[in-house]
Coordinates of C-alpha atoms and ligand atoms in Angstrom, one line a residue:
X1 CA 6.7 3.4 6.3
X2 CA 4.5 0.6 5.9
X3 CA 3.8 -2.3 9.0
X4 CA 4.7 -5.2 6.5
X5 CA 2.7 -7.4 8.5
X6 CA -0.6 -5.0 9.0
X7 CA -3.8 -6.5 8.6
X8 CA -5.8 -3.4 8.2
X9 CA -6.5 -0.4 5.3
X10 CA -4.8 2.2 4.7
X11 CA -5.7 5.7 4.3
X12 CA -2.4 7.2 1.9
X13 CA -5.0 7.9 -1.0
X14 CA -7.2 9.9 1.6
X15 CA -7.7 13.5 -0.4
X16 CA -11.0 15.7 0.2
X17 CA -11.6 15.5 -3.7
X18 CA -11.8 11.2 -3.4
X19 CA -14.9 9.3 -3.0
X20 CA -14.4 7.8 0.4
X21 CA -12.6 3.9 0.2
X22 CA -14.2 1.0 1.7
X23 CA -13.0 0.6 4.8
X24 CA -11.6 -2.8 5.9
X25 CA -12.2 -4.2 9.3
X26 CA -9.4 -5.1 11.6
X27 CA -8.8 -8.8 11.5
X28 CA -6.8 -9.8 14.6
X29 CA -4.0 -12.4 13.6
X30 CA -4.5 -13.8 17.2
X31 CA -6.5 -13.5 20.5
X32 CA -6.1 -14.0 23.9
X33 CA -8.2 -14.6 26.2
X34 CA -7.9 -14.8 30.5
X35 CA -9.3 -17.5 32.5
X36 CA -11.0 -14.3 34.1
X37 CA -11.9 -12.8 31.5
X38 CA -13.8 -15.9 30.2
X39 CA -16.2 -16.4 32.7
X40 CA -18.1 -13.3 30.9
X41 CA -21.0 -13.5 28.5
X42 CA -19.5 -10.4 26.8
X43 CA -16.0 -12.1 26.4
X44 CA -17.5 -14.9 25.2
X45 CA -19.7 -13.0 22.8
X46 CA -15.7 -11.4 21.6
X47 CA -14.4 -15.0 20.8
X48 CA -17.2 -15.4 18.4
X49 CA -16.9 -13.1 16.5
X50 CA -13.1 -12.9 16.3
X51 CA -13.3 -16.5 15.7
X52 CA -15.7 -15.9 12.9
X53 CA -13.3 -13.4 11.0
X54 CA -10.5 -16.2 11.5
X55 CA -8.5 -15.2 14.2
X56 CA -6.6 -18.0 15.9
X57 CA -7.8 -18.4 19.7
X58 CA -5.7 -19.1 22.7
X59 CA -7.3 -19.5 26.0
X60 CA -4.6 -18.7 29.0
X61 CA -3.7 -20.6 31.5
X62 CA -2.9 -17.0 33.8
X63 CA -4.0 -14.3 34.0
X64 CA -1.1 -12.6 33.1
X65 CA -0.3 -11.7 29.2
X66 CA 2.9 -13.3 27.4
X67 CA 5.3 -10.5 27.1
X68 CA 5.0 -10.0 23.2
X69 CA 9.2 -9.6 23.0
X70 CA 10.0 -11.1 19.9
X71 CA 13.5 -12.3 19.4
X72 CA 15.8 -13.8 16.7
X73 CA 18.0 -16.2 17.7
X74 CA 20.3 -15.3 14.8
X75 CA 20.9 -12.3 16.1
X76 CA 23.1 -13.5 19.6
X77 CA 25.4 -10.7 20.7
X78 CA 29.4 -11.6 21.6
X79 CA 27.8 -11.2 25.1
X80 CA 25.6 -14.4 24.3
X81 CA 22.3 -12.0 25.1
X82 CA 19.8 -12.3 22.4
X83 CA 18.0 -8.5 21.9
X84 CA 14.2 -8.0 21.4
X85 CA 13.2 -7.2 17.7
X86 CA 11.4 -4.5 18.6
X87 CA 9.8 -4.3 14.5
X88 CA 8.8 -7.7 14.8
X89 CA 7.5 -7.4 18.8
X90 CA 5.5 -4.4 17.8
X91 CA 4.2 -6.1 14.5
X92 CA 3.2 -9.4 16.8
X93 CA 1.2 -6.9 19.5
X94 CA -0.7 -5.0 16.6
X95 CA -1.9 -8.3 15.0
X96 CA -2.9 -9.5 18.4
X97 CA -6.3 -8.7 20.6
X98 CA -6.3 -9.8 23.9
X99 CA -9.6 -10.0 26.0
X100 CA -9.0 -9.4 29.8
X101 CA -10.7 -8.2 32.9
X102 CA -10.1 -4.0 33.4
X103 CA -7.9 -4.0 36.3
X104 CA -9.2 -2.9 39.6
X105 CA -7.6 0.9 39.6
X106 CA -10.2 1.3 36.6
X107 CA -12.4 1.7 39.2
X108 CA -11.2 5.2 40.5
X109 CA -12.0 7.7 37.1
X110 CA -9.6 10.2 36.6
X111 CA -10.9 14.2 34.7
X112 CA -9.8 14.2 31.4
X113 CA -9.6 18.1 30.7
X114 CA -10.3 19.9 28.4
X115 CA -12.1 17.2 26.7
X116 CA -14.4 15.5 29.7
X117 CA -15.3 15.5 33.2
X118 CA -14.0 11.6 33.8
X119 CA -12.4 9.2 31.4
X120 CA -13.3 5.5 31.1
X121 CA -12.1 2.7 29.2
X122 CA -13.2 -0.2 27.3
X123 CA -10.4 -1.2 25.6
X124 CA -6.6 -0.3 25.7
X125 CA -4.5 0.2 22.7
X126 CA -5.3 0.7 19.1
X127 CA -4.7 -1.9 15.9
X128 CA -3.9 1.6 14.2
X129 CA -0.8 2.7 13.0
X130 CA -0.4 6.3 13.2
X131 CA 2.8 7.3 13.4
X132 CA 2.6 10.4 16.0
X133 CA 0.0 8.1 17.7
X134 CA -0.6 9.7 21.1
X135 CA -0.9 6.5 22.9
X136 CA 2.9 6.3 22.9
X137 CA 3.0 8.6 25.7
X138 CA 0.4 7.2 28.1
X139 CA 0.4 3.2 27.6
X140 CA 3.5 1.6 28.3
X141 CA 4.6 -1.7 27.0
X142 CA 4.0 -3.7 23.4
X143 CA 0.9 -1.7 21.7
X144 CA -1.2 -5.1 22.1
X145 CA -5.2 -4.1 22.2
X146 CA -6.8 -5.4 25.1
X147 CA -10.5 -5.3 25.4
X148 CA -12.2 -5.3 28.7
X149 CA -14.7 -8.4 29.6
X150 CA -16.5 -7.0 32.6
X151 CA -18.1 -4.1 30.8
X152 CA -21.8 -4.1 33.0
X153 CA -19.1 -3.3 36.2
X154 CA -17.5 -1.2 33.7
X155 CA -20.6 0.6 32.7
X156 CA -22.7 0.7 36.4
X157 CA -19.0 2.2 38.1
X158 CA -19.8 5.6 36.1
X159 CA -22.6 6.1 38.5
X160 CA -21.5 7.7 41.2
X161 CA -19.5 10.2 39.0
X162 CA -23.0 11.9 37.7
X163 CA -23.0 15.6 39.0
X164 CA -19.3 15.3 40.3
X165 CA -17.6 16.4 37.4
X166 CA -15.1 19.1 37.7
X167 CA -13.6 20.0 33.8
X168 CA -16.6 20.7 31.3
X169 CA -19.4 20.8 34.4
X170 CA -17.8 23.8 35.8
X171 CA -17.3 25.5 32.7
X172 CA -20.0 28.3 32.2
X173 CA -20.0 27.2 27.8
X174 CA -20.0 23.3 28.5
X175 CA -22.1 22.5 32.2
X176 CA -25.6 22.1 29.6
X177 CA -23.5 19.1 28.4
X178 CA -24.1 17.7 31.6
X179 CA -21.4 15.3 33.1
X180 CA -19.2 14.4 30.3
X181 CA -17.5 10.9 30.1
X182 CA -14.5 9.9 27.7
X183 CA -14.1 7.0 26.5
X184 CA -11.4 7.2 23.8
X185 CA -8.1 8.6 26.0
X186 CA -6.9 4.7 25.9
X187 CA -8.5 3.5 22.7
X188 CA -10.1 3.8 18.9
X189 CA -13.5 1.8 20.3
X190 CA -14.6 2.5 17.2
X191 CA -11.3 0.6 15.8
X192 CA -12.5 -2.6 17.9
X193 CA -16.0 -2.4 17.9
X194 CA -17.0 -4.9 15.3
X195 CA -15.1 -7.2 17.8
X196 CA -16.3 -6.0 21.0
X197 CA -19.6 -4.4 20.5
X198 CA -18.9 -2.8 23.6
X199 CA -19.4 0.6 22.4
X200 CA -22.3 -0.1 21.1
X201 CA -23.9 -1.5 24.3
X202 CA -22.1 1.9 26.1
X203 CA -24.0 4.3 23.9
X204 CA -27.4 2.6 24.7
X205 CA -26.1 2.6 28.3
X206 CA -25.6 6.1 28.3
X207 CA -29.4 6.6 26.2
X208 CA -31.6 4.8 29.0
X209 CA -29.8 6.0 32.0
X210 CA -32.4 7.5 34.0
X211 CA -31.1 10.4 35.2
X212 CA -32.3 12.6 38.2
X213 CA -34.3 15.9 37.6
X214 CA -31.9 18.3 36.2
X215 CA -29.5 16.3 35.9
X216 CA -27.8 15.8 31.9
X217 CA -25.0 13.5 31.1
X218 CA -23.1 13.0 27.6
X219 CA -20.8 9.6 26.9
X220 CA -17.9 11.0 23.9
X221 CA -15.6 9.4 21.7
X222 CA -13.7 9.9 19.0
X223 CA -12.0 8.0 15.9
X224 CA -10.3 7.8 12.9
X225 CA -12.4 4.8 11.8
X226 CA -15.6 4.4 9.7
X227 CA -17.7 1.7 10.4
X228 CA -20.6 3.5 12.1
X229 CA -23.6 1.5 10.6
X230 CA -24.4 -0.7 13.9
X231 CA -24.5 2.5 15.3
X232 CA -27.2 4.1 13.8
X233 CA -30.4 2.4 15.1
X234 CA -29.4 2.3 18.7
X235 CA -31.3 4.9 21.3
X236 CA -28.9 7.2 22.1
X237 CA -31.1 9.4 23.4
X238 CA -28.7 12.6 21.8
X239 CA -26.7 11.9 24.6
X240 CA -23.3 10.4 22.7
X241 CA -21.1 13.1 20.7
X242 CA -19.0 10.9 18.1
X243 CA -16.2 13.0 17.0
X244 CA -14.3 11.9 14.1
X245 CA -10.6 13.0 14.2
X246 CA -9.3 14.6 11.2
X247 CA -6.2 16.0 9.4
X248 CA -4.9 17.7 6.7
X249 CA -4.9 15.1 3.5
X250 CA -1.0 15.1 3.6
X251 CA -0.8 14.4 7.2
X252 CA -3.0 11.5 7.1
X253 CA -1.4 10.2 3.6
X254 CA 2.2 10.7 5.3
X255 CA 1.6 9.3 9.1
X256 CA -1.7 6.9 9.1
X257 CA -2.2 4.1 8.6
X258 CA -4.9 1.2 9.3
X259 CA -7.1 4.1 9.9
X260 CA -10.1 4.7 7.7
X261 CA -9.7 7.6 4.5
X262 CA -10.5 11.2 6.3
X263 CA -13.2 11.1 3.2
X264 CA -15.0 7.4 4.5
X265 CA -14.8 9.8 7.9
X266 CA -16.7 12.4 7.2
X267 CA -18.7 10.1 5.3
X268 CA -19.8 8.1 8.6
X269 CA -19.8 12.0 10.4
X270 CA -23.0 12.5 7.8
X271 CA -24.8 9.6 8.5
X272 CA -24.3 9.6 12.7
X273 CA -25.5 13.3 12.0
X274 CA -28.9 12.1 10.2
X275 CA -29.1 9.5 12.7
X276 CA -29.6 12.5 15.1
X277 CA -25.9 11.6 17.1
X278 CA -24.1 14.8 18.5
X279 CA -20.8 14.9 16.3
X280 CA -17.7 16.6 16.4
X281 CA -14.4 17.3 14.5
X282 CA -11.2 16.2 16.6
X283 CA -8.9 18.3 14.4
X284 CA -5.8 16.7 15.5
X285 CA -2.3 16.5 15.8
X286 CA -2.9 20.0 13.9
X287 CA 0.9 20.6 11.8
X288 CA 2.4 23.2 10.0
X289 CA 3.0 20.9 6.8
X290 CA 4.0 22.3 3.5
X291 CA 0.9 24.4 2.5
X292 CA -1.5 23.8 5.7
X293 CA -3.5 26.4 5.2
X294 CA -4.8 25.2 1.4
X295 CA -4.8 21.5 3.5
X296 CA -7.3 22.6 6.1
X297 CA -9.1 25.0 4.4
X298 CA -10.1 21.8 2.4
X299 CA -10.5 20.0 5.3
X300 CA -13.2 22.1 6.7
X301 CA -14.7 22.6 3.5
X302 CA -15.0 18.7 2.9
X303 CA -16.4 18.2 6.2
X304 CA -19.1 21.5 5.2
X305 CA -20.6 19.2 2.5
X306 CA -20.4 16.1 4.2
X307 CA -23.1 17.8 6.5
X308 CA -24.9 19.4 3.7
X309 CA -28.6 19.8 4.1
X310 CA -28.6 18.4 7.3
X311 CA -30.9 20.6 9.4
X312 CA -29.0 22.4 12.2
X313 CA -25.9 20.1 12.6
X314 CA -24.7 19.7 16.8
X315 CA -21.1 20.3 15.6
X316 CA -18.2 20.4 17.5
X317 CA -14.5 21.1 17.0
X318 CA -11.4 20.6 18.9
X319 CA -8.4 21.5 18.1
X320 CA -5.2 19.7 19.2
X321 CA -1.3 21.0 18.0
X322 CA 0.9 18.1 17.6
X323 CA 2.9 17.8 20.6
X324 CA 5.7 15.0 21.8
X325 CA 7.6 14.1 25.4
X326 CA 10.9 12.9 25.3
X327 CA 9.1 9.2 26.6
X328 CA 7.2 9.1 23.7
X329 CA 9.5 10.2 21.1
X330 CA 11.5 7.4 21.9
X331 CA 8.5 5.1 21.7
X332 CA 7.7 6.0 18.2
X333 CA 11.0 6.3 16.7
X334 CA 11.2 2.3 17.9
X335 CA 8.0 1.7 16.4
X336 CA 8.1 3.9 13.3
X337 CA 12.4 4.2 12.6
X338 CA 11.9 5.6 9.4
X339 CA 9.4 8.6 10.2
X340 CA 9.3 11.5 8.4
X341 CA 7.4 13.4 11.4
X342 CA 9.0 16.1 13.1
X343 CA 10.7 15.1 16.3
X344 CA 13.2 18.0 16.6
X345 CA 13.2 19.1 20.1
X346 CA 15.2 22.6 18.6
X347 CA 11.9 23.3 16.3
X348 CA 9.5 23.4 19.8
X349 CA 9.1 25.0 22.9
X350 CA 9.0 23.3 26.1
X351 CA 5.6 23.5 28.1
X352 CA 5.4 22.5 31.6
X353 CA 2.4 20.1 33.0
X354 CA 1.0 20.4 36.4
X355 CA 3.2 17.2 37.0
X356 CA 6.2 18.6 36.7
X357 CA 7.1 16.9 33.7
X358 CA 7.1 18.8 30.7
X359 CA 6.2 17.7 27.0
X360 CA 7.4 19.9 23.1
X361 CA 5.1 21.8 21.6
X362 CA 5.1 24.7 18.9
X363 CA 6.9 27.8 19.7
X364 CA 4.2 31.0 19.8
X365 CA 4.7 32.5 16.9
X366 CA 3.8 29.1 14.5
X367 CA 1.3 28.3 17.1
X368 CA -0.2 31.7 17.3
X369 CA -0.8 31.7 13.6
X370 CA -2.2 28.5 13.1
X371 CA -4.6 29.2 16.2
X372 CA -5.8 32.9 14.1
X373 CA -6.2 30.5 10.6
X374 CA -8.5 28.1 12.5
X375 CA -10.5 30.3 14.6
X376 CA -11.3 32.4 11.4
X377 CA -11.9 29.5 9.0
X378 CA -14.0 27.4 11.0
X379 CA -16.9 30.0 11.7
X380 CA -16.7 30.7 8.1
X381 CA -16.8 27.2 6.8
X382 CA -18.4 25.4 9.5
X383 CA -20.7 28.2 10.7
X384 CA -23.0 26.8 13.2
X385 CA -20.0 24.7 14.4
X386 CA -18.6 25.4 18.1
X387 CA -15.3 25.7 19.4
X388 CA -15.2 23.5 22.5
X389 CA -11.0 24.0 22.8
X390 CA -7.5 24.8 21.2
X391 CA -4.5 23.5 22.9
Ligands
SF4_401 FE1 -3.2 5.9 17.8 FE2 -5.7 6.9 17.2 FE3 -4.0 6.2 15.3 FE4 -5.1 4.3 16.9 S1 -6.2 5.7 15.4 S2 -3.0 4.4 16.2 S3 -5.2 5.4 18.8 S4 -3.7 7.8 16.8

């Protein structure tokens, strides 16, 4: 279904054989900014710019953000309580960016396997709307986007972490990567960036970091946005991997939306790739849909000639099966009632986590398949690309 009030493009006419769509830039109906947060240059530098595309400012009084819960008041139950319209509470957090201060437990990074060494944020939450949208399980609360002010403390806490990575340092095909940082597990930054600019001021963070002898270090990110051009001057010194996440054209037509066409993707893929950026394919949530192998095999062979002629491509691919928990299944069924995605626990197996808690994924016969088709289509179609994970 469509977010009525979504102020972003949509990507349902995303097929390999289009010519990639103009993407449209999130306009936020609204930001918020803290009394904290204000007191920096780079939150400061946010207001402009939002206030520039016409979004209506609110400075605030606390610290603390409203709550987002919309309610009608023509909707009173006999019990006199008045619910939360949780359509019209998700559509008011969506339209709205808030600029705050990361909070102080951002401070401690946690490994992000198999992906990184340490994740980092510079934003939370996503003005996207896809509907199997993995931040469901791992936010809590209204899907508000809040950017982070203090991103020099941000930025200088990563530090330490050089050489102490455990996931991709230890790992005998990854360690010439260096100590790997993440900086999407919370956010598109891409998504946000022509409001933030803080990813752009991460990647040349990332390209002048004088690093000790021997030492190698590698910021990553991925998206399912477009709007790469600031991007392509800055010196990133090789040392960012942009990895544009992808999907079968029905799966993005059916389940994305405010996202940039999977075309305008590997579109911007090409030029980060000429601009001499590391690049990758996050080939996810990966679904048995009606005819998936046709879908991907196209998939793979768009992405192919958006890197045509371009000498000796660093290409990546992951590879990620949809998967749900029970938490955020609920989540997305309040966001997105009228889904078509599949939810049934009966179709999946249960996997347990290391945290006891357990989350539905494929049984092993549909997942063993799909694993065999990737795994001999992408070093056919995408032959000097590697396989950095399936999962
Ligand atoms: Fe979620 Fe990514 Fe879609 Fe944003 S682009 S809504 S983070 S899946």
């Amino acid at each position: 279904p469509k977010i009525a009030s979504a102020e972003a493009s949509d990507s349902s006419a995303a097929t390999a054989e289009y010519p990639p769509a103009p993407a449209r830039l999130w306009r936020p109906r609204r930001v918020l900014i803290t009394p904290d947060a204000l007191r920096y240059p780079h939150a400061q530098a946010m207001l402009v710019r939002a206030e520039a595309l016409g979004a209506e400012i609110l400075r605030l009084k606390a610290n603390r953000l409203p709550t987002f819960a919309v309610r009608d008041a023509s909707k009173i139950g006999p019990d006199g309580r008045n619910p939360v319209d949780e359509r019209r509470s998700y559509a008011q957090a969506k339209t709205t960016l808030a600029i705050v201060t990361a909070p102080p437990s951002a401070r401690r990074l946690q490994p992000i396997p198999p992906s990184a060494d340490w994740q980092f944020h510079l934003a939370q939450g996503c003005p996207a709307h896809c509907q199997y949208c993995y931040l469901a399980g791992s936010l809590s609360g209204p899907p508000v986007t809040r950017a982070y002010a203090n991103l020099d403390d941000i930025l200088s806490n990563l530090t330490p972490y050089l050489g102490q990575g455990t996931v991709t340092s230890r790992s005998s095909d990854r360690a010439a990567e260096g100590t790997t940082f993440e900086a999407s597990c919370y956010t598109d930054p891409l998504g946000i960036e022509h409001l933030t600019g803080s990813l752009a001021a991460a990647i040349e963070h990332f390209g002048r970091w004088s690093l000790p002898p021997g030492r190698q270090t590698q910021l990553r990110f991925t998206t399912k946005f477009a709007n790469v051009d600031p991007l392509l001057p800055l010196a990133h010194n090789r040392r960012t991997r942009i990895r544009f996440s992808v999907n079968a054209a029905s799966v993005a037509r059916d389940f994305e939306g405010g996202t940039a066409s999977v075309p305008a993707r590997l579109d911007a893929m090409r030029k980060v790739a000429e601009a001499g950026y590391p690049v990758g394919l996050t080939i996810a949530p990966i679904m048995p849909v009606a005819n998936w192998r046709e879908q991907y095999t196209e998939l793979l062979t768009a992405a192919a000639a958006a890197l045509r002629g371009i000498p000796s491509p660093d290409l990546t691919a992951e590879l990620i099966t949809h998967r749900f928990t029970p938490g955020s299944k609920d989540v997305l069924l309040s966001w997105y009632p009228k889904t078509t995605l599949d939810l049934l626990e009966s179709n999946r197996t249960q996997k347990r986590t290391k945290f006891g808690t357990f989350k539905y994924v494929y049984p092993k016969d549909p997942m063993a398949e799909l694993r065999t088709f990737f795994y001999e289509a992408i070093p056919r179609i995408l032959p000097t690309c590697h396989i950095l994970y399936w999962t």
